[in-house]
Amino acid sequence: MSERIFGVFLLLLSAGGIFFGWDLKAPISYEPVGPRAFPLLVFALLAICAVGLVVSKRPATEWAPSPVLLRVGGMFLVVLAYALLFDKLGFVVATTLMSIPLARLFGGSWKQSLVGGASLGVVLFLLFDRLLDVVLPTGFWLKPLLG
């Protein structure tokens, strides 16, 4: 029963997201698909998954033990901090700082987490900014270097 309630909630959330995302328009065209494609795609996929939750026949859900819920809560806080610091710190630093604790939560060592987080931030920035021509925030520290 809890899956159906959650599915209805997600369906309402996706309907609201599609409603607000439909009117997104950029004053100037700086990307090939524009700003509205991503939210519409995400909320449409969310709606499909929500309908799947509502109509599926599943046995009763057993809730996860509390250590798992604490890890999920920790991941939520890390991603929330990422969203809040994304513009201020820039993509590379914010992605690196987000990746390190997430890698630790999934069992990575400190060395793996640091190298993986830094590599992820730099490689994804180069991929999106240089190759795909998607504008990403550079933050206060990288602006003087990029011009």
Short mmCIF file of N, CA and C in Angstrom, two decimals:
data_model
loop_
_atom_site.label_atom_id
_atom_site.label_comp_id
_atom_site.label_asym_id
_atom_site.label_seq_id
_atom_site.Cartn_x
_atom_site.Cartn_y
_atom_site.Cartn_z
N MET A 1 0.81 -1.20 0.00
CA MET A 1 0.00 0.00 0.00
C MET A 1 0.86 1.27 0.00
N SER A 2 2.00 1.23 0.71
CA SER A 2 2.84 2.42 0.77
C SER A 2 3.42 2.76 -0.60
N GLU A 3 3.66 1.74 -1.47
CA GLU A 3 4.15 2.02 -2.82
C GLU A 3 3.13 2.80 -3.62
N ARG A 4 1.87 2.45 -3.47
CA ARG A 4 0.81 3.14 -4.22
C ARG A 4 0.67 4.60 -3.75
N ILE A 5 0.74 4.82 -2.45
CA ILE A 5 0.65 6.18 -1.93
C ILE A 5 1.84 7.00 -2.43
N PHE A 6 3.03 6.41 -2.37
CA PHE A 6 4.23 7.09 -2.85
C PHE A 6 4.13 7.33 -4.36
N GLY A 7 3.59 6.37 -5.11
CA GLY A 7 3.41 6.53 -6.55
C GLY A 7 2.48 7.67 -6.90
N VAL A 8 1.39 7.80 -6.16
CA VAL A 8 0.46 8.91 -6.39
C VAL A 8 1.14 10.24 -6.08
N PHE A 9 1.90 10.28 -4.99
CA PHE A 9 2.65 11.49 -4.65
C PHE A 9 3.63 11.85 -5.76
N LEU A 10 4.37 10.85 -6.27
CA LEU A 10 5.32 11.12 -7.35
C LEU A 10 4.62 11.54 -8.63
N LEU A 11 3.46 10.98 -8.89
CA LEU A 11 2.70 11.37 -10.07
C LEU A 11 2.25 12.83 -9.99
N LEU A 12 1.80 13.25 -8.81
CA LEU A 12 1.43 14.65 -8.62
C LEU A 12 2.65 15.56 -8.74
N LEU A 13 3.76 15.13 -8.18
CA LEU A 13 5.00 15.90 -8.27
C LEU A 13 5.44 16.04 -9.73
N SER A 14 5.37 14.96 -10.49
CA SER A 14 5.80 15.03 -11.89
C SER A 14 4.84 15.89 -12.71
N ALA A 15 3.55 15.84 -12.40
CA ALA A 15 2.60 16.70 -13.12
C ALA A 15 2.91 18.18 -12.84
N GLY A 16 3.20 18.51 -11.60
CA GLY A 16 3.58 19.89 -11.27
C GLY A 16 4.88 20.29 -11.94
N GLY A 17 5.86 19.39 -11.97
CA GLY A 17 7.13 19.69 -12.62
C GLY A 17 6.97 19.91 -14.11
N ILE A 18 6.14 19.09 -14.75
CA ILE A 18 5.90 19.27 -16.18
C ILE A 18 5.16 20.58 -16.43
N PHE A 19 4.22 20.91 -15.56
CA PHE A 19 3.47 22.16 -15.70
C PHE A 19 4.41 23.37 -15.64
N PHE A 20 5.29 23.39 -14.65
CA PHE A 20 6.21 24.53 -14.51
C PHE A 20 7.33 24.49 -15.55
N GLY A 21 7.78 23.29 -15.90
CA GLY A 21 8.86 23.17 -16.87
C GLY A 21 8.45 23.49 -18.29
N TRP A 22 7.17 23.39 -18.60
CA TRP A 22 6.69 23.63 -19.95
C TRP A 22 6.95 25.06 -20.42
N ASP A 23 6.92 26.02 -19.51
CA ASP A 23 7.08 27.43 -19.88
C ASP A 23 8.52 27.92 -19.80
N LEU A 24 9.47 27.05 -19.54
CA LEU A 24 10.87 27.49 -19.47
C LEU A 24 11.37 27.89 -20.85
N LYS A 25 11.83 29.11 -20.94
CA LYS A 25 12.38 29.60 -22.19
C LYS A 25 13.61 30.45 -21.85
N ALA A 26 14.63 30.32 -22.67
CA ALA A 26 15.84 31.11 -22.46
C ALA A 26 15.73 32.41 -23.24
N PRO A 27 16.21 33.52 -22.66
CA PRO A 27 16.17 34.79 -23.39
C PRO A 27 17.01 34.74 -24.67
N ILE A 28 18.11 33.99 -24.62
CA ILE A 28 18.93 33.78 -25.82
C ILE A 28 19.21 32.29 -25.91
N SER A 29 19.33 31.79 -27.09
CA SER A 29 19.56 30.36 -27.28
C SER A 29 21.04 30.06 -27.13
N TYR A 30 21.41 29.42 -26.06
CA TYR A 30 22.81 29.09 -25.82
C TYR A 30 23.05 27.59 -25.84
N GLU A 31 22.03 26.79 -25.92
CA GLU A 31 22.17 25.34 -26.01
C GLU A 31 21.26 24.84 -27.11
N PRO A 32 21.60 23.74 -27.76
CA PRO A 32 20.80 23.26 -28.88
C PRO A 32 19.36 22.89 -28.50
N VAL A 33 19.15 22.30 -27.33
CA VAL A 33 17.80 21.85 -26.97
C VAL A 33 17.05 22.83 -26.08
N GLY A 34 17.72 23.82 -25.54
CA GLY A 34 17.06 24.79 -24.68
C GLY A 34 16.92 24.27 -23.26
N PRO A 35 16.46 25.13 -22.35
CA PRO A 35 16.42 24.77 -20.93
C PRO A 35 15.23 23.89 -20.55
N ARG A 36 14.24 23.73 -21.41
CA ARG A 36 13.06 23.01 -20.98
C ARG A 36 13.14 21.51 -21.24
N ALA A 37 14.05 21.05 -22.09
CA ALA A 37 14.11 19.64 -22.45
C ALA A 37 14.44 18.75 -21.25
N PHE A 38 15.41 19.15 -20.45
CA PHE A 38 15.85 18.31 -19.33
C PHE A 38 14.76 18.13 -18.27
N PRO A 39 14.14 19.21 -17.76
CA PRO A 39 13.11 18.97 -16.75
C PRO A 39 11.90 18.20 -17.30
N LEU A 40 11.54 18.45 -18.54
CA LEU A 40 10.41 17.70 -19.11
C LEU A 40 10.73 16.22 -19.23
N LEU A 41 11.94 15.90 -19.64
CA LEU A 41 12.34 14.50 -19.75
C LEU A 41 12.38 13.83 -18.38
N VAL A 42 12.97 14.49 -17.41
CA VAL A 42 13.07 13.92 -16.07
C VAL A 42 11.69 13.70 -15.46
N PHE A 43 10.82 14.69 -15.55
CA PHE A 43 9.49 14.55 -14.95
C PHE A 43 8.62 13.57 -15.73
N ALA A 44 8.82 13.43 -17.03
CA ALA A 44 8.07 12.43 -17.79
C ALA A 44 8.51 11.02 -17.38
N LEU A 45 9.80 10.82 -17.21
CA LEU A 45 10.29 9.51 -16.73
C LEU A 45 9.80 9.23 -15.31
N LEU A 46 9.77 10.26 -14.48
CA LEU A 46 9.25 10.11 -13.13
C LEU A 46 7.78 9.71 -13.16
N ALA A 47 7.02 10.30 -14.05
CA ALA A 47 5.60 9.97 -14.16
C ALA A 47 5.41 8.51 -14.60
N ILE A 48 6.22 8.05 -15.54
CA ILE A 48 6.13 6.65 -15.98
C ILE A 48 6.44 5.70 -14.82
N CYS A 49 7.47 6.00 -14.07
CA CYS A 49 7.82 5.16 -12.91
C CYS A 49 6.73 5.22 -11.84
N ALA A 50 6.13 6.39 -11.65
CA ALA A 50 5.07 6.54 -10.65
C ALA A 50 3.85 5.73 -11.03
N VAL A 51 3.50 5.73 -12.32
CA VAL A 51 2.38 4.91 -12.77
C VAL A 51 2.69 3.43 -12.54
N GLY A 52 3.93 3.04 -12.79
CA GLY A 52 4.35 1.67 -12.51
C GLY A 52 4.18 1.29 -11.04
N LEU A 53 4.51 2.22 -10.14
CA LEU A 53 4.33 1.95 -8.72
C LEU A 53 2.85 1.83 -8.35
N VAL A 54 2.02 2.64 -8.96
CA VAL A 54 0.60 2.64 -8.62
C VAL A 54 -0.09 1.36 -9.09
N VAL A 55 0.22 0.90 -10.29
CA VAL A 55 -0.51 -0.24 -10.86
C VAL A 55 0.12 -1.59 -10.56
N SER A 56 1.33 -1.63 -10.04
CA SER A 56 1.98 -2.91 -9.82
C SER A 56 1.39 -3.65 -8.61
N LYS A 57 1.41 -4.94 -8.69
CA LYS A 57 0.97 -5.80 -7.58
C LYS A 57 2.22 -6.33 -6.88
N ARG A 58 2.47 -5.82 -5.72
CA ARG A 58 3.67 -6.19 -4.97
C ARG A 58 3.29 -6.64 -3.57
N PRO A 59 4.13 -7.50 -3.00
CA PRO A 59 3.90 -7.85 -1.58
C PRO A 59 4.24 -6.65 -0.69
N ALA A 60 3.83 -6.73 0.55
CA ALA A 60 4.07 -5.64 1.50
C ALA A 60 5.57 -5.36 1.62
N THR A 61 5.90 -4.09 1.73
CA THR A 61 7.29 -3.67 1.81
C THR A 61 7.83 -3.84 3.21
N GLU A 62 9.04 -4.37 3.30
CA GLU A 62 9.74 -4.43 4.58
C GLU A 62 10.72 -3.26 4.60
N TRP A 63 10.61 -2.44 5.62
CA TRP A 63 11.47 -1.27 5.69
C TRP A 63 12.90 -1.68 6.00
N ALA A 64 13.82 -0.90 5.47
CA ALA A 64 15.24 -1.17 5.65
C ALA A 64 15.64 -0.93 7.10
N PRO A 65 16.67 -1.64 7.56
CA PRO A 65 17.16 -1.38 8.93
C PRO A 65 17.71 0.04 9.05
N SER A 66 17.77 0.53 10.26
CA SER A 66 18.13 1.94 10.48
C SER A 66 19.52 2.33 9.96
N PRO A 67 20.56 1.47 9.96
CA PRO A 67 21.84 1.93 9.38
C PRO A 67 21.71 2.28 7.89
N VAL A 68 20.88 1.54 7.18
CA VAL A 68 20.68 1.84 5.76
C VAL A 68 19.96 3.17 5.61
N LEU A 69 18.96 3.41 6.45
CA LEU A 69 18.24 4.68 6.39
C LEU A 69 19.15 5.85 6.73
N LEU A 70 20.10 5.66 7.64
CA LEU A 70 21.06 6.72 7.96
C LEU A 70 21.97 7.01 6.77
N ARG A 71 22.38 5.98 6.04
CA ARG A 71 23.19 6.19 4.85
C ARG A 71 22.41 6.94 3.78
N VAL A 72 21.15 6.57 3.60
CA VAL A 72 20.31 7.27 2.62
C VAL A 72 20.13 8.73 3.03
N GLY A 73 19.91 8.98 4.32
CA GLY A 73 19.80 10.35 4.80
C GLY A 73 21.09 11.12 4.59
N GLY A 74 22.23 10.47 4.81
CA GLY A 74 23.52 11.11 4.56
C GLY A 74 23.71 11.46 3.09
N MET A 75 23.30 10.54 2.21
CA MET A 75 23.39 10.83 0.77
C MET A 75 22.49 12.01 0.39
N PHE A 76 21.31 12.06 0.99
CA PHE A 76 20.41 13.17 0.72
C PHE A 76 21.04 14.50 1.14
N LEU A 77 21.65 14.53 2.30
CA LEU A 77 22.29 15.77 2.77
C LEU A 77 23.46 16.18 1.89
N VAL A 78 24.23 15.20 1.42
CA VAL A 78 25.36 15.50 0.54
C VAL A 78 24.87 16.09 -0.77
N VAL A 79 23.84 15.50 -1.35
CA VAL A 79 23.31 16.01 -2.63
C VAL A 79 22.64 17.37 -2.44
N LEU A 80 22.01 17.58 -1.30
CA LEU A 80 21.42 18.89 -1.00
C LEU A 80 22.52 19.95 -0.91
N ALA A 81 23.60 19.64 -0.22
CA ALA A 81 24.73 20.57 -0.13
C ALA A 81 25.31 20.84 -1.52
N TYR A 82 25.37 19.81 -2.36
CA TYR A 82 25.85 19.96 -3.74
C TYR A 82 24.98 20.96 -4.50
N ALA A 83 23.68 20.83 -4.37
CA ALA A 83 22.77 21.73 -5.07
C ALA A 83 22.93 23.17 -4.57
N LEU A 84 23.14 23.34 -3.28
CA LEU A 84 23.26 24.68 -2.73
C LEU A 84 24.60 25.34 -3.06
N LEU A 85 25.66 24.55 -3.21
CA LEU A 85 26.99 25.09 -3.44
C LEU A 85 27.42 25.07 -4.91
N PHE A 86 26.58 24.51 -5.78
CA PHE A 86 26.93 24.32 -7.18
C PHE A 86 27.32 25.61 -7.87
N ASP A 87 26.53 26.66 -7.74
CA ASP A 87 26.83 27.93 -8.41
C ASP A 87 28.00 28.67 -7.76
N LYS A 88 28.07 28.61 -6.44
CA LYS A 88 29.11 29.37 -5.75
C LYS A 88 30.50 28.77 -5.95
N LEU A 89 30.61 27.46 -5.80
CA LEU A 89 31.92 26.81 -5.91
C LEU A 89 32.27 26.42 -7.33
N GLY A 90 31.28 26.28 -8.18
CA GLY A 90 31.52 25.83 -9.55
C GLY A 90 31.36 24.33 -9.66
N PHE A 91 31.26 23.87 -10.89
CA PHE A 91 30.99 22.46 -11.15
C PHE A 91 32.10 21.55 -10.65
N VAL A 92 33.35 21.89 -10.95
CA VAL A 92 34.46 20.99 -10.63
C VAL A 92 34.60 20.79 -9.12
N VAL A 93 34.64 21.87 -8.37
CA VAL A 93 34.82 21.76 -6.92
C VAL A 93 33.60 21.13 -6.26
N ALA A 94 32.40 21.56 -6.65
CA ALA A 94 31.19 21.02 -6.04
C ALA A 94 31.04 19.53 -6.35
N THR A 95 31.33 19.13 -7.58
CA THR A 95 31.23 17.71 -7.93
C THR A 95 32.27 16.89 -7.20
N THR A 96 33.46 17.41 -7.07
CA THR A 96 34.51 16.70 -6.31
C THR A 96 34.10 16.55 -4.86
N LEU A 97 33.62 17.64 -4.24
CA LEU A 97 33.22 17.58 -2.84
C LEU A 97 32.00 16.71 -2.62
N MET A 98 31.14 16.55 -3.62
CA MET A 98 29.99 15.66 -3.49
C MET A 98 30.41 14.21 -3.67
N SER A 99 31.33 13.96 -4.60
CA SER A 99 31.71 12.59 -4.93
C SER A 99 32.49 11.90 -3.80
N ILE A 100 33.27 12.65 -3.07
CA ILE A 100 34.11 12.04 -2.03
C ILE A 100 33.27 11.38 -0.93
N PRO A 101 32.31 12.09 -0.29
CA PRO A 101 31.52 11.40 0.74
C PRO A 101 30.61 10.31 0.16
N LEU A 102 30.12 10.50 -1.06
CA LEU A 102 29.29 9.44 -1.65
C LEU A 102 30.11 8.18 -1.90
N ALA A 103 31.34 8.35 -2.37
CA ALA A 103 32.21 7.20 -2.57
C ALA A 103 32.52 6.51 -1.24
N ARG A 104 32.71 7.30 -0.19
CA ARG A 104 32.96 6.72 1.15
C ARG A 104 31.74 5.95 1.64
N LEU A 105 30.54 6.50 1.38
CA LEU A 105 29.31 5.80 1.80
C LEU A 105 29.14 4.47 1.08
N PHE A 106 29.68 4.37 -0.14
CA PHE A 106 29.59 3.12 -0.89
C PHE A 106 30.81 2.22 -0.68
N GLY A 107 31.64 2.54 0.29
CA GLY A 107 32.72 1.65 0.68
C GLY A 107 34.07 1.93 0.06
N GLY A 108 34.25 3.05 -0.59
CA GLY A 108 35.55 3.39 -1.16
C GLY A 108 36.53 3.84 -0.09
N SER A 109 37.81 3.61 -0.34
CA SER A 109 38.83 4.09 0.59
C SER A 109 38.99 5.60 0.40
N TRP A 110 39.74 6.23 1.30
CA TRP A 110 39.96 7.67 1.18
C TRP A 110 40.70 7.98 -0.11
N LYS A 111 41.70 7.17 -0.43
CA LYS A 111 42.49 7.42 -1.64
C LYS A 111 41.60 7.27 -2.89
N GLN A 112 40.82 6.21 -2.95
CA GLN A 112 39.92 6.01 -4.09
C GLN A 112 38.91 7.14 -4.20
N SER A 113 38.38 7.56 -3.06
CA SER A 113 37.37 8.61 -3.06
C SER A 113 37.94 9.94 -3.53
N LEU A 114 39.13 10.30 -3.06
CA LEU A 114 39.76 11.56 -3.46
C LEU A 114 40.13 11.57 -4.94
N VAL A 115 40.77 10.50 -5.39
CA VAL A 115 41.18 10.44 -6.80
C VAL A 115 39.95 10.36 -7.71
N GLY A 116 39.00 9.53 -7.33
CA GLY A 116 37.79 9.38 -8.14
C GLY A 116 36.96 10.65 -8.18
N GLY A 117 36.81 11.33 -7.05
CA GLY A 117 36.04 12.57 -7.00
C GLY A 117 36.67 13.67 -7.82
N ALA A 118 37.99 13.85 -7.67
CA ALA A 118 38.67 14.89 -8.44
C ALA A 118 38.63 14.57 -9.94
N SER A 119 38.85 13.32 -10.28
CA SER A 119 38.81 12.92 -11.69
C SER A 119 37.42 13.12 -12.27
N LEU A 120 36.40 12.74 -11.52
CA LEU A 120 35.03 12.90 -11.99
C LEU A 120 34.71 14.37 -12.25
N GLY A 121 35.08 15.25 -11.32
CA GLY A 121 34.81 16.66 -11.49
C GLY A 121 35.49 17.25 -12.71
N VAL A 122 36.76 16.95 -12.91
CA VAL A 122 37.52 17.52 -14.02
C VAL A 122 37.07 16.92 -15.36
N VAL A 123 36.96 15.60 -15.43
CA VAL A 123 36.60 14.95 -16.69
C VAL A 123 35.20 15.33 -17.13
N LEU A 124 34.24 15.35 -16.21
CA LEU A 124 32.89 15.74 -16.59
C LEU A 124 32.82 17.20 -17.01
N PHE A 125 33.59 18.07 -16.35
CA PHE A 125 33.61 19.47 -16.76
C PHE A 125 34.14 19.60 -18.18
N LEU A 126 35.25 18.92 -18.48
CA LEU A 126 35.81 18.99 -19.82
C LEU A 126 34.85 18.39 -20.85
N LEU A 127 34.21 17.30 -20.50
CA LEU A 127 33.27 16.66 -21.41
C LEU A 127 32.10 17.60 -21.73
N PHE A 128 31.47 18.14 -20.69
CA PHE A 128 30.31 18.99 -20.91
C PHE A 128 30.69 20.36 -21.49
N ASP A 129 31.71 20.99 -20.95
CA ASP A 129 32.05 22.35 -21.35
C ASP A 129 32.72 22.40 -22.72
N ARG A 130 33.68 21.55 -22.95
CA ARG A 130 34.46 21.62 -24.19
C ARG A 130 33.85 20.78 -25.32
N LEU A 131 33.44 19.56 -25.00
CA LEU A 131 32.98 18.66 -26.05
C LEU A 131 31.50 18.87 -26.39
N LEU A 132 30.65 18.95 -25.37
CA LEU A 132 29.21 19.09 -25.60
C LEU A 132 28.74 20.53 -25.64
N ASP A 133 29.61 21.45 -25.30
CA ASP A 133 29.31 22.89 -25.33
C ASP A 133 28.15 23.27 -24.42
N VAL A 134 28.09 22.64 -23.24
CA VAL A 134 27.09 22.95 -22.23
C VAL A 134 27.73 23.90 -21.22
N VAL A 135 27.09 25.00 -20.96
CA VAL A 135 27.64 26.00 -20.06
C VAL A 135 27.46 25.53 -18.62
N LEU A 136 28.57 25.43 -17.90
CA LEU A 136 28.55 25.04 -16.49
C LEU A 136 29.16 26.15 -15.66
N PRO A 137 28.72 26.31 -14.41
CA PRO A 137 29.33 27.34 -13.57
C PRO A 137 30.76 26.97 -13.23
N THR A 138 31.64 27.96 -13.31
CA THR A 138 33.05 27.71 -13.01
C THR A 138 33.38 28.05 -11.57
N GLY A 139 32.54 28.83 -10.92
CA GLY A 139 32.82 29.23 -9.55
C GLY A 139 33.79 30.39 -9.52
N PHE A 140 34.02 30.89 -8.33
CA PHE A 140 34.87 32.07 -8.18
C PHE A 140 36.33 31.79 -8.43
N TRP A 141 36.78 30.55 -8.29
CA TRP A 141 38.21 30.24 -8.37
C TRP A 141 38.70 29.98 -9.79
N LEU A 142 37.82 29.55 -10.71
CA LEU A 142 38.25 29.19 -12.05
C LEU A 142 38.01 30.29 -13.08
N LYS A 143 37.21 31.30 -12.72
CA LYS A 143 36.89 32.38 -13.66
C LYS A 143 38.14 33.10 -14.17
N PRO A 144 39.10 33.45 -13.31
CA PRO A 144 40.29 34.14 -13.83
C PRO A 144 41.11 33.27 -14.79
N LEU A 145 41.09 31.96 -14.59
CA LEU A 145 41.90 31.09 -15.44
C LEU A 145 41.27 30.89 -16.83
N LEU A 146 39.93 30.84 -16.89
CA LEU A 146 39.25 30.61 -18.16
C LEU A 146 38.93 31.90 -18.91
N GLY A 147 39.00 32.99 -18.23
CA GLY A 147 38.75 34.27 -18.89
C GLY A 147 37.39 34.68 -18.83
#
